[in-house]
Amino acid sequence: MKERSANNSRKYISVHLRFEEDMVAFSCCIYDGGKKDKRDMDAAREREVGRGNLRNLVELFVLELSESMEKCPLTPLEVGLMLRGMGFDKSTSIYLASGQIYDSERYMAPLFEMFPQLQTKEMLASAEELAPFQNYSSRMAAIDYIICLHSEVFVTTQGGNFPLFFLGHRRYLYGGHSKKIKPDKRKLALIFDNPNIGREHEEDLPTSGVSRALFSHHCILSQLLYLRSSEMAYCLLLHPVDSVFVFYILSFKPHT
């Protein structure tokens, strides 16, 4: 991974993304995949119930009644928008730690478009090299763990044992000053869920993929994600075109 990051002084950030089929299904969150997503999610839930996993079924109904978008797994697109809003540009080297992303060809396309230097263990290693680990989820997770451990910045997008153990481990690295990004999903959900839309001008944000919602064009300063080393604040906007969402970016100077 460091060799692939030669243009960035052998430094890279790591992102732990939880967007596997079962994670999406039991979050009860509605994304933009239409009838296909609904069929897939229903089938995934039925498989769990068929295995006698009734606890998940009970939790499912509780979630449907009580959970808000703050508990929804971030989509690859939303993770990309968050990182771009924080100032990571297309040249950033990223290692993506994850299981099998649900409908990866469709959901991962915009993230690859925003970050062409993104790598996964499947991209870094050959099929022969991964073969001894392939059928063991814990071994595959161990590969992710080791590569993430040496990253300049670690980004966690969802709870679970992996980030909890990992963040504890990283406290002992770099003199206790290892960098991490743990988004406040409650506040992030308010931004993503805002229905206001607008349009200014296109930049190099992806036109492929869809998202539940994007940033408010009101650009409330307390909710903005600011670019590093820049006086410009950016507000991501959403514009619907024949049910396909095209993304725009509006730049402005914040009031001081």
PDB file of C-alpha atoms in Angstrom:
ATOM      1  CA  MET A   1       0.000   0.000   0.000  1.00  0.00           C
ATOM      2  CA  LYS A   2       2.897   2.335   0.742  1.00  0.00           C
ATOM      3  CA  GLU A   3       4.354   1.588  -2.685  1.00  0.00           C
ATOM      4  CA  ARG A   4       1.020   2.532  -4.275  1.00  0.00           C
ATOM      5  CA  SER A   5       1.155   5.772  -2.245  1.00  0.00           C
ATOM      6  CA  ALA A   6       4.563   6.881  -3.527  1.00  0.00           C
ATOM      7  CA  ASN A   7       3.118  10.116  -4.903  1.00  0.00           C
ATOM      8  CA  ASN A   8       1.845  10.969  -1.405  1.00  0.00           C
ATOM      9  CA  SER A   9       5.132  10.429   0.460  1.00  0.00           C
ATOM     10  CA  ARG A  10       4.105   6.789   1.016  1.00  0.00           C
ATOM     11  CA  LYS A  11       1.225   7.988   3.193  1.00  0.00           C
ATOM     12  CA  TYR A  12      -2.386   6.899   2.884  1.00  0.00           C
ATOM     13  CA  ILE A  13      -5.634   7.049   4.799  1.00  0.00           C
ATOM     14  CA  SER A  14      -7.695   3.981   5.636  1.00  0.00           C
ATOM     15  CA  VAL A  15     -11.485   3.798   5.648  1.00  0.00           C
ATOM     16  CA  HIS A  16     -13.459   1.083   7.417  1.00  0.00           C
ATOM     17  CA  LEU A  17     -16.711   0.813   5.457  1.00  0.00           C
ATOM     18  CA  ARG A  18     -19.665  -1.291   6.584  1.00  0.00           C
ATOM     19  CA  PHE A  19     -22.058  -1.616   3.670  1.00  0.00           C
ATOM     20  CA  GLU A  20     -22.496  -5.367   3.389  1.00  0.00           C
ATOM     21  CA  GLU A  21     -25.882  -6.789   2.424  1.00  0.00           C
ATOM     22  CA  ASP A  22     -26.839  -7.916   5.936  1.00  0.00           C
ATOM     23  CA  MET A  23     -25.736  -4.599   7.437  1.00  0.00           C
ATOM     24  CA  VAL A  24     -27.920  -2.689   4.981  1.00  0.00           C
ATOM     25  CA  ALA A  25     -30.866  -5.090   5.321  1.00  0.00           C
ATOM     26  CA  PHE A  26     -31.118  -4.931   9.102  1.00  0.00           C
ATOM     27  CA  SER A  27     -30.511  -1.202   9.313  1.00  0.00           C
ATOM     28  CA  CYS A  28     -34.030  -0.798   7.818  1.00  0.00           C
ATOM     29  CA  CYS A  29     -32.763   2.260   5.978  1.00  0.00           C
ATOM     30  CA  ILE A  30     -34.161   3.048   2.549  1.00  0.00           C
ATOM     31  CA  TYR A  31     -31.621   3.845  -0.135  1.00  0.00           C
ATOM     32  CA  ASP A  32     -32.151   4.620  -3.811  1.00  0.00           C
ATOM     33  CA  GLY A  33     -31.990   1.192  -5.385  1.00  0.00           C
ATOM     34  CA  GLY A  34     -35.721   0.964  -5.969  1.00  0.00           C
ATOM     35  CA  LYS A  35     -37.489  -2.377  -6.312  1.00  0.00           C
ATOM     36  CA  LYS A  36     -34.264  -4.343  -6.747  1.00  0.00           C
ATOM     37  CA  ASP A  37     -32.885  -3.159  -3.407  1.00  0.00           C
ATOM     38  CA  LYS A  38     -36.192  -3.919  -1.711  1.00  0.00           C
ATOM     39  CA  ARG A  39     -36.221  -7.472  -3.101  1.00  0.00           C
ATOM     40  CA  ASP A  40     -32.619  -8.030  -2.038  1.00  0.00           C
ATOM     41  CA  MET A  41     -33.209  -6.673   1.458  1.00  0.00           C
ATOM     42  CA  ASP A  42     -36.396  -8.707   1.950  1.00  0.00           C
ATOM     43  CA  ALA A  43     -34.555 -11.843   0.852  1.00  0.00           C
ATOM     44  CA  ALA A  44     -31.657 -11.148   3.218  1.00  0.00           C
ATOM     45  CA  ARG A  45     -34.019 -10.713   6.172  1.00  0.00           C
ATOM     46  CA  GLU A  46     -35.919 -13.877   5.314  1.00  0.00           C
ATOM     47  CA  ARG A  47     -32.665 -15.839   5.187  1.00  0.00           C
ATOM     48  CA  GLU A  48     -31.781 -14.675   8.691  1.00  0.00           C
ATOM     49  CA  VAL A  49     -35.215 -15.580  10.041  1.00  0.00           C
ATOM     50  CA  GLY A  50     -34.972 -18.943   8.284  1.00  0.00           C
ATOM     51  CA  ARG A  51     -31.813 -19.618  10.261  1.00  0.00           C
ATOM     52  CA  GLY A  52     -33.736 -19.095  13.475  1.00  0.00           C
ATOM     53  CA  ASN A  53     -32.333 -15.636  14.020  1.00  0.00           C
ATOM     54  CA  LEU A  54     -35.559 -14.267  15.494  1.00  0.00           C
ATOM     55  CA  ARG A  55     -33.766 -11.667  17.551  1.00  0.00           C
ATOM     56  CA  ASN A  56     -32.851  -9.800  14.378  1.00  0.00           C
ATOM     57  CA  LEU A  57     -36.499  -9.882  13.298  1.00  0.00           C
ATOM     58  CA  VAL A  58     -37.610  -8.305  16.586  1.00  0.00           C
ATOM     59  CA  GLU A  59     -34.871  -5.697  16.346  1.00  0.00           C
ATOM     60  CA  LEU A  60     -35.985  -5.005  12.795  1.00  0.00           C
ATOM     61  CA  PHE A  61     -39.454  -3.878  13.873  1.00  0.00           C
ATOM     62  CA  VAL A  62     -37.987  -1.817  16.710  1.00  0.00           C
ATOM     63  CA  LEU A  63     -35.650  -0.122  14.274  1.00  0.00           C
ATOM     64  CA  GLU A  64     -38.470   0.633  11.855  1.00  0.00           C
ATOM     65  CA  LEU A  65     -40.306   2.455  14.621  1.00  0.00           C
ATOM     66  CA  SER A  66     -37.505   4.199  16.440  1.00  0.00           C
ATOM     67  CA  GLU A  67     -34.382   4.574  14.336  1.00  0.00           C
ATOM     68  CA  SER A  68     -33.570   7.703  12.395  1.00  0.00           C
ATOM     69  CA  MET A  69     -31.124   8.180   9.585  1.00  0.00           C
ATOM     70  CA  GLU A  70     -28.292   8.750  12.063  1.00  0.00           C
ATOM     71  CA  LYS A  71     -28.096   4.962  12.492  1.00  0.00           C
ATOM     72  CA  CYS A  72     -28.009   4.185   8.790  1.00  0.00           C
ATOM     73  CA  PRO A  73     -24.762   2.797   7.379  1.00  0.00           C
ATOM     74  CA  LEU A  74     -23.085   5.445   5.265  1.00  0.00           C
ATOM     75  CA  THR A  75     -23.059   4.585   1.584  1.00  0.00           C
ATOM     76  CA  PRO A  76     -19.725   4.629  -0.275  1.00  0.00           C
ATOM     77  CA  LEU A  77     -20.924   7.805  -1.984  1.00  0.00           C
ATOM     78  CA  GLU A  78     -21.668   9.533   1.321  1.00  0.00           C
ATOM     79  CA  VAL A  79     -18.265   8.544   2.686  1.00  0.00           C
ATOM     80  CA  GLY A  80     -16.681  10.037  -0.413  1.00  0.00           C
ATOM     81  CA  LEU A  81     -18.639  13.264  -0.101  1.00  0.00           C
ATOM     82  CA  MET A  82     -17.668  13.565   3.559  1.00  0.00           C
ATOM     83  CA  LEU A  83     -13.984  13.090   2.773  1.00  0.00           C
ATOM     84  CA  ARG A  84     -14.076  15.518  -0.146  1.00  0.00           C
ATOM     85  CA  GLY A  85     -15.836  18.031   2.077  1.00  0.00           C
ATOM     86  CA  MET A  86     -12.979  17.693   4.569  1.00  0.00           C
ATOM     87  CA  GLY A  87     -10.441  18.484   1.886  1.00  0.00           C
ATOM     88  CA  PHE A  88      -9.166  15.103   0.714  1.00  0.00           C
ATOM     89  CA  ASP A  89      -8.816  15.427  -3.053  1.00  0.00           C
ATOM     90  CA  LYS A  90      -8.556  13.022  -5.984  1.00  0.00           C
ATOM     91  CA  SER A  91      -4.845  12.472  -5.391  1.00  0.00           C
ATOM     92  CA  THR A  92      -5.424  11.037  -1.900  1.00  0.00           C
ATOM     93  CA  SER A  93      -4.326   7.430  -1.475  1.00  0.00           C
ATOM     94  CA  ILE A  94      -7.029   5.438   0.312  1.00  0.00           C
ATOM     95  CA  TYR A  95      -7.149   1.877   1.577  1.00  0.00           C
ATOM     96  CA  LEU A  96     -10.703   0.575   1.904  1.00  0.00           C
ATOM     97  CA  ALA A  97     -11.237  -2.054   4.606  1.00  0.00           C
ATOM     98  CA  SER A  98     -14.541  -3.822   4.128  1.00  0.00           C
ATOM     99  CA  GLY A  99     -16.388  -7.041   3.549  1.00  0.00           C
ATOM    100  CA  GLN A 100     -18.343  -7.701   0.368  1.00  0.00           C
ATOM    101  CA  ILE A 101     -20.014  -4.372  -0.422  1.00  0.00           C
ATOM    102  CA  TYR A 102     -23.669  -4.740  -1.358  1.00  0.00           C
ATOM    103  CA  ASP A 103     -24.184  -4.269  -5.103  1.00  0.00           C
ATOM    104  CA  SER A 104     -20.586  -3.083  -5.227  1.00  0.00           C
ATOM    105  CA  GLU A 105     -20.455  -2.327  -8.939  1.00  0.00           C
ATOM    106  CA  ARG A 106     -23.182   0.287  -8.569  1.00  0.00           C
ATOM    107  CA  TYR A 107     -22.521   1.642  -5.081  1.00  0.00           C
ATOM    108  CA  MET A 108     -18.721   1.793  -5.347  1.00  0.00           C
ATOM    109  CA  ALA A 109     -18.612   3.552  -8.731  1.00  0.00           C
ATOM    110  CA  PRO A 110     -18.948   7.116  -7.382  1.00  0.00           C
ATOM    111  CA  LEU A 111     -16.352   6.505  -4.653  1.00  0.00           C
ATOM    112  CA  PHE A 112     -13.806   5.267  -7.194  1.00  0.00           C
ATOM    113  CA  GLU A 113     -14.675   8.267  -9.344  1.00  0.00           C
ATOM    114  CA  MET A 114     -13.951  10.669  -6.494  1.00  0.00           C
ATOM    115  CA  PHE A 115     -10.821   8.820  -5.346  1.00  0.00           C
ATOM    116  CA  PRO A 116      -9.026   7.056  -8.227  1.00  0.00           C
ATOM    117  CA  GLN A 117      -6.158   6.111  -5.871  1.00  0.00           C
ATOM    118  CA  LEU A 118      -8.453   3.925  -3.752  1.00  0.00           C
ATOM    119  CA  GLN A 119      -7.227   0.382  -3.121  1.00  0.00           C
ATOM    120  CA  THR A 120      -8.645  -2.767  -1.510  1.00  0.00           C
ATOM    121  CA  LYS A 121      -6.899  -5.959  -0.433  1.00  0.00           C
ATOM    122  CA  GLU A 122      -8.311  -7.647  -3.530  1.00  0.00           C
ATOM    123  CA  MET A 123      -6.593  -5.004  -5.666  1.00  0.00           C
ATOM    124  CA  LEU A 124      -3.283  -5.105  -3.785  1.00  0.00           C
ATOM    125  CA  ALA A 125      -2.893  -8.890  -3.668  1.00  0.00           C
ATOM    126  CA  SER A 126      -3.274 -11.527  -6.341  1.00  0.00           C
ATOM    127  CA  ALA A 127      -5.926 -14.224  -6.163  1.00  0.00           C
ATOM    128  CA  GLU A 128      -3.194 -16.750  -5.351  1.00  0.00           C
ATOM    129  CA  GLU A 129      -1.913 -14.642  -2.468  1.00  0.00           C
ATOM    130  CA  LEU A 130      -5.401 -14.265  -1.002  1.00  0.00           C
ATOM    131  CA  ALA A 131      -6.393 -17.902  -1.488  1.00  0.00           C
ATOM    132  CA  PRO A 132      -5.272 -19.103   1.999  1.00  0.00           C
ATOM    133  CA  PHE A 133      -7.398 -16.359   3.598  1.00  0.00           C
ATOM    134  CA  GLN A 134     -10.369 -16.224   1.242  1.00  0.00           C
ATOM    135  CA  ASN A 135     -12.772 -18.520   3.096  1.00  0.00           C
ATOM    136  CA  TYR A 136     -11.957 -17.182   6.565  1.00  0.00           C
ATOM    137  CA  SER A 137     -13.605 -13.867   7.403  1.00  0.00           C
ATOM    138  CA  SER A 138     -11.426 -13.335  10.485  1.00  0.00           C
ATOM    139  CA  ARG A 139      -8.253 -13.769   8.425  1.00  0.00           C
ATOM    140  CA  MET A 140      -9.498 -11.338   5.796  1.00  0.00           C
ATOM    141  CA  ALA A 141     -10.321  -8.867   8.571  1.00  0.00           C
ATOM    142  CA  ALA A 142      -6.804  -9.332   9.965  1.00  0.00           C
ATOM    143  CA  ILE A 143      -5.355  -8.211   6.620  1.00  0.00           C
ATOM    144  CA  ASP A 144      -7.516  -5.082   6.771  1.00  0.00           C
ATOM    145  CA  TYR A 145      -6.450  -4.502  10.378  1.00  0.00           C
ATOM    146  CA  ILE A 146      -2.726  -4.637   9.631  1.00  0.00           C
ATOM    147  CA  ILE A 147      -2.925  -2.335   6.611  1.00  0.00           C
ATOM    148  CA  CYS A 148      -5.152   0.145   8.448  1.00  0.00           C
ATOM    149  CA  LEU A 149      -2.768   0.132  11.404  1.00  0.00           C
ATOM    150  CA  HIS A 150      -0.032   1.778   9.360  1.00  0.00           C
ATOM    151  CA  SER A 151      -2.228   4.443   7.749  1.00  0.00           C
ATOM    152  CA  GLU A 152      -1.746   8.138   8.358  1.00  0.00           C
ATOM    153  CA  VAL A 153      -5.448   8.601   9.184  1.00  0.00           C
ATOM    154  CA  PHE A 154      -8.109   6.037  10.082  1.00  0.00           C
ATOM    155  CA  VAL A 155     -11.750   6.743   9.180  1.00  0.00           C
ATOM    156  CA  THR A 156     -14.487   4.729  10.857  1.00  0.00           C
ATOM    157  CA  THR A 157     -18.038   4.907   9.511  1.00  0.00           C
ATOM    158  CA  GLN A 158     -19.899   2.457  11.744  1.00  0.00           C
ATOM    159  CA  GLY A 159     -19.635   0.871  15.179  1.00  0.00           C
ATOM    160  CA  GLY A 160     -18.517  -2.678  15.884  1.00  0.00           C
ATOM    161  CA  ASN A 161     -15.633  -4.644  17.325  1.00  0.00           C
ATOM    162  CA  PHE A 162     -13.179  -3.798  14.546  1.00  0.00           C
ATOM    163  CA  PRO A 163     -13.030  -0.019  15.092  1.00  0.00           C
ATOM    164  CA  LEU A 164     -13.269  -0.346  18.884  1.00  0.00           C
ATOM    165  CA  PHE A 165     -10.258  -2.652  19.173  1.00  0.00           C
ATOM    166  CA  PHE A 166      -8.442  -0.820  16.422  1.00  0.00           C
ATOM    167  CA  LEU A 167      -8.794   2.664  17.906  1.00  0.00           C
ATOM    168  CA  GLY A 168      -7.577   1.323  21.235  1.00  0.00           C
ATOM    169  CA  HIS A 169      -4.511  -0.139  19.535  1.00  0.00           C
ATOM    170  CA  ARG A 170      -3.724   3.082  17.684  1.00  0.00           C
ATOM    171  CA  ARG A 171      -3.646   5.021  20.945  1.00  0.00           C
ATOM    172  CA  TYR A 172      -0.233   3.462  21.514  1.00  0.00           C
ATOM    173  CA  LEU A 173       1.111   4.499  18.109  1.00  0.00           C
ATOM    174  CA  TYR A 174       2.767   7.747  17.028  1.00  0.00           C
ATOM    175  CA  GLY A 175       3.275   8.843  20.614  1.00  0.00           C
ATOM    176  CA  GLY A 176      -0.442   8.719  21.282  1.00  0.00           C
ATOM    177  CA  HIS A 177      -1.190  11.154  18.461  1.00  0.00           C
ATOM    178  CA  SER A 178      -2.495   8.860  15.745  1.00  0.00           C
ATOM    179  CA  LYS A 179      -5.126  10.576  13.626  1.00  0.00           C
ATOM    180  CA  LYS A 180      -8.677   9.321  13.312  1.00  0.00           C
ATOM    181  CA  ILE A 181     -11.953  10.546  11.856  1.00  0.00           C
ATOM    182  CA  LYS A 182     -15.099   9.393  13.597  1.00  0.00           C
ATOM    183  CA  PRO A 183     -18.024  11.367  12.150  1.00  0.00           C
ATOM    184  CA  ASP A 184     -20.903  12.485  14.335  1.00  0.00           C
ATOM    185  CA  LYS A 185     -23.584  10.594  12.436  1.00  0.00           C
ATOM    186  CA  ARG A 186     -26.394  12.457  14.185  1.00  0.00           C
ATOM    187  CA  LYS A 187     -25.187  15.770  12.753  1.00  0.00           C
ATOM    188  CA  LEU A 188     -24.153  14.220   9.466  1.00  0.00           C
ATOM    189  CA  ALA A 189     -27.633  12.745   9.065  1.00  0.00           C
ATOM    190  CA  LEU A 190     -29.179  16.196   9.428  1.00  0.00           C
ATOM    191  CA  ILE A 191     -27.019  17.398   6.566  1.00  0.00           C
ATOM    192  CA  PHE A 192     -27.641  14.413   4.300  1.00  0.00           C
ATOM    193  CA  ASP A 193     -31.379  14.373   5.069  1.00  0.00           C
ATOM    194  CA  ASN A 194     -32.039  18.023   4.246  1.00  0.00           C
ATOM    195  CA  PRO A 195     -34.500  18.152   1.306  1.00  0.00           C
ATOM    196  CA  ASN A 196     -33.406  21.575   0.054  1.00  0.00           C
ATOM    197  CA  ILE A 197     -31.796  21.476  -3.349  1.00  0.00           C
ATOM    198  CA  GLY A 198     -29.939  23.921  -5.518  1.00  0.00           C
ATOM    199  CA  ARG A 199     -27.559  24.225  -8.419  1.00  0.00           C
ATOM    200  CA  GLU A 200     -24.527  26.326  -9.097  1.00  0.00           C
ATOM    201  CA  HIS A 201     -21.879  24.724 -11.260  1.00  0.00           C
ATOM    202  CA  GLU A 202     -20.431  21.276 -11.826  1.00  0.00           C
ATOM    203  CA  GLU A 203     -17.021  20.284 -10.600  1.00  0.00           C
ATOM    204  CA  ASP A 204     -15.378  16.882 -10.494  1.00  0.00           C
ATOM    205  CA  LEU A 205     -17.979  15.245  -8.292  1.00  0.00           C
ATOM    206  CA  PRO A 206     -19.475  12.025  -9.674  1.00  0.00           C
ATOM    207  CA  THR A 207     -22.565  11.904 -11.821  1.00  0.00           C
ATOM    208  CA  SER A 208     -22.897   8.157 -11.292  1.00  0.00           C
ATOM    209  CA  GLY A 209     -24.570   6.635  -8.268  1.00  0.00           C
ATOM    210  CA  VAL A 210     -27.288   7.981  -6.053  1.00  0.00           C
ATOM    211  CA  SER A 211     -27.732   8.988  -2.446  1.00  0.00           C
ATOM    212  CA  ARG A 212     -30.579   9.403  -0.004  1.00  0.00           C
ATOM    213  CA  ALA A 213     -29.968  13.149   0.250  1.00  0.00           C
ATOM    214  CA  LEU A 214     -27.133  15.638   0.270  1.00  0.00           C
ATOM    215  CA  PHE A 215     -26.050  18.848   1.862  1.00  0.00           C
ATOM    216  CA  SER A 216     -28.410  21.770   2.331  1.00  0.00           C
ATOM    217  CA  HIS A 217     -27.920  24.669  -0.046  1.00  0.00           C
ATOM    218  CA  HIS A 218     -28.537  26.978   2.911  1.00  0.00           C
ATOM    219  CA  CYS A 219     -25.035  25.996   4.047  1.00  0.00           C
ATOM    220  CA  ILE A 220     -25.614  26.453   7.770  1.00  0.00           C
ATOM    221  CA  LEU A 221     -22.095  27.140   8.996  1.00  0.00           C
ATOM    222  CA  SER A 222     -22.396  24.970  12.090  1.00  0.00           C
ATOM    223  CA  GLN A 223     -23.151  21.971   9.873  1.00  0.00           C
ATOM    224  CA  LEU A 224     -20.513  22.503   7.204  1.00  0.00           C
ATOM    225  CA  LEU A 225     -17.540  20.278   6.590  1.00  0.00           C
ATOM    226  CA  TYR A 226     -14.683  22.671   5.858  1.00  0.00           C
ATOM    227  CA  LEU A 227     -11.800  22.102   3.523  1.00  0.00           C
ATOM    228  CA  ARG A 228      -8.417  21.836   5.173  1.00  0.00           C
ATOM    229  CA  SER A 229      -5.957  24.695   4.558  1.00  0.00           C
ATOM    230  CA  SER A 230      -8.513  26.781   2.713  1.00  0.00           C
ATOM    231  CA  GLU A 231     -10.607  29.838   3.475  1.00  0.00           C
ATOM    232  CA  MET A 232     -13.322  28.603   1.188  1.00  0.00           C
ATOM    233  CA  ALA A 233     -16.223  26.611   2.555  1.00  0.00           C
ATOM    234  CA  TYR A 234     -18.101  24.304   0.264  1.00  0.00           C
ATOM    235  CA  CYS A 235     -21.663  23.188   0.234  1.00  0.00           C
ATOM    236  CA  LEU A 236     -22.654  20.116  -1.730  1.00  0.00           C
ATOM    237  CA  LEU A 237     -25.884  20.397  -3.633  1.00  0.00           C
ATOM    238  CA  LEU A 238     -28.380  18.037  -5.157  1.00  0.00           C
ATOM    239  CA  HIS A 239     -30.204  18.463  -8.435  1.00  0.00           C
ATOM    240  CA  PRO A 240     -32.676  15.820  -9.718  1.00  0.00           C
ATOM    241  CA  VAL A 241     -32.691  15.063 -13.440  1.00  0.00           C
ATOM    242  CA  ASP A 242     -35.117  12.364 -14.581  1.00  0.00           C
ATOM    243  CA  SER A 243     -34.680  10.438 -11.327  1.00  0.00           C
ATOM    244  CA  VAL A 244     -30.893  10.453 -11.711  1.00  0.00           C
ATOM    245  CA  PHE A 245     -29.097  12.658  -9.224  1.00  0.00           C
ATOM    246  CA  VAL A 246     -26.355  14.932 -10.488  1.00  0.00           C
ATOM    247  CA  PHE A 247     -24.055  16.479  -7.946  1.00  0.00           C
ATOM    248  CA  TYR A 248     -22.947  20.066  -7.866  1.00  0.00           C
ATOM    249  CA  ILE A 249     -20.739  22.120  -5.652  1.00  0.00           C
ATOM    250  CA  LEU A 250     -21.238  25.714  -4.598  1.00  0.00           C
ATOM    251  CA  SER A 251     -18.333  27.695  -3.249  1.00  0.00           C
ATOM    252  CA  PHE A 252     -18.604  30.784  -1.112  1.00  0.00           C
ATOM    253  CA  LYS A 253     -16.712  32.660   1.567  1.00  0.00           C
ATOM    254  CA  PRO A 254     -18.223  32.164   5.041  1.00  0.00           C
ATOM    255  CA  HIS A 255     -19.114  35.161   7.153  1.00  0.00           C
ATOM    256  CA  THR A 256     -16.526  36.000   9.785  1.00  0.00           C
TER     257      THR A 256
END
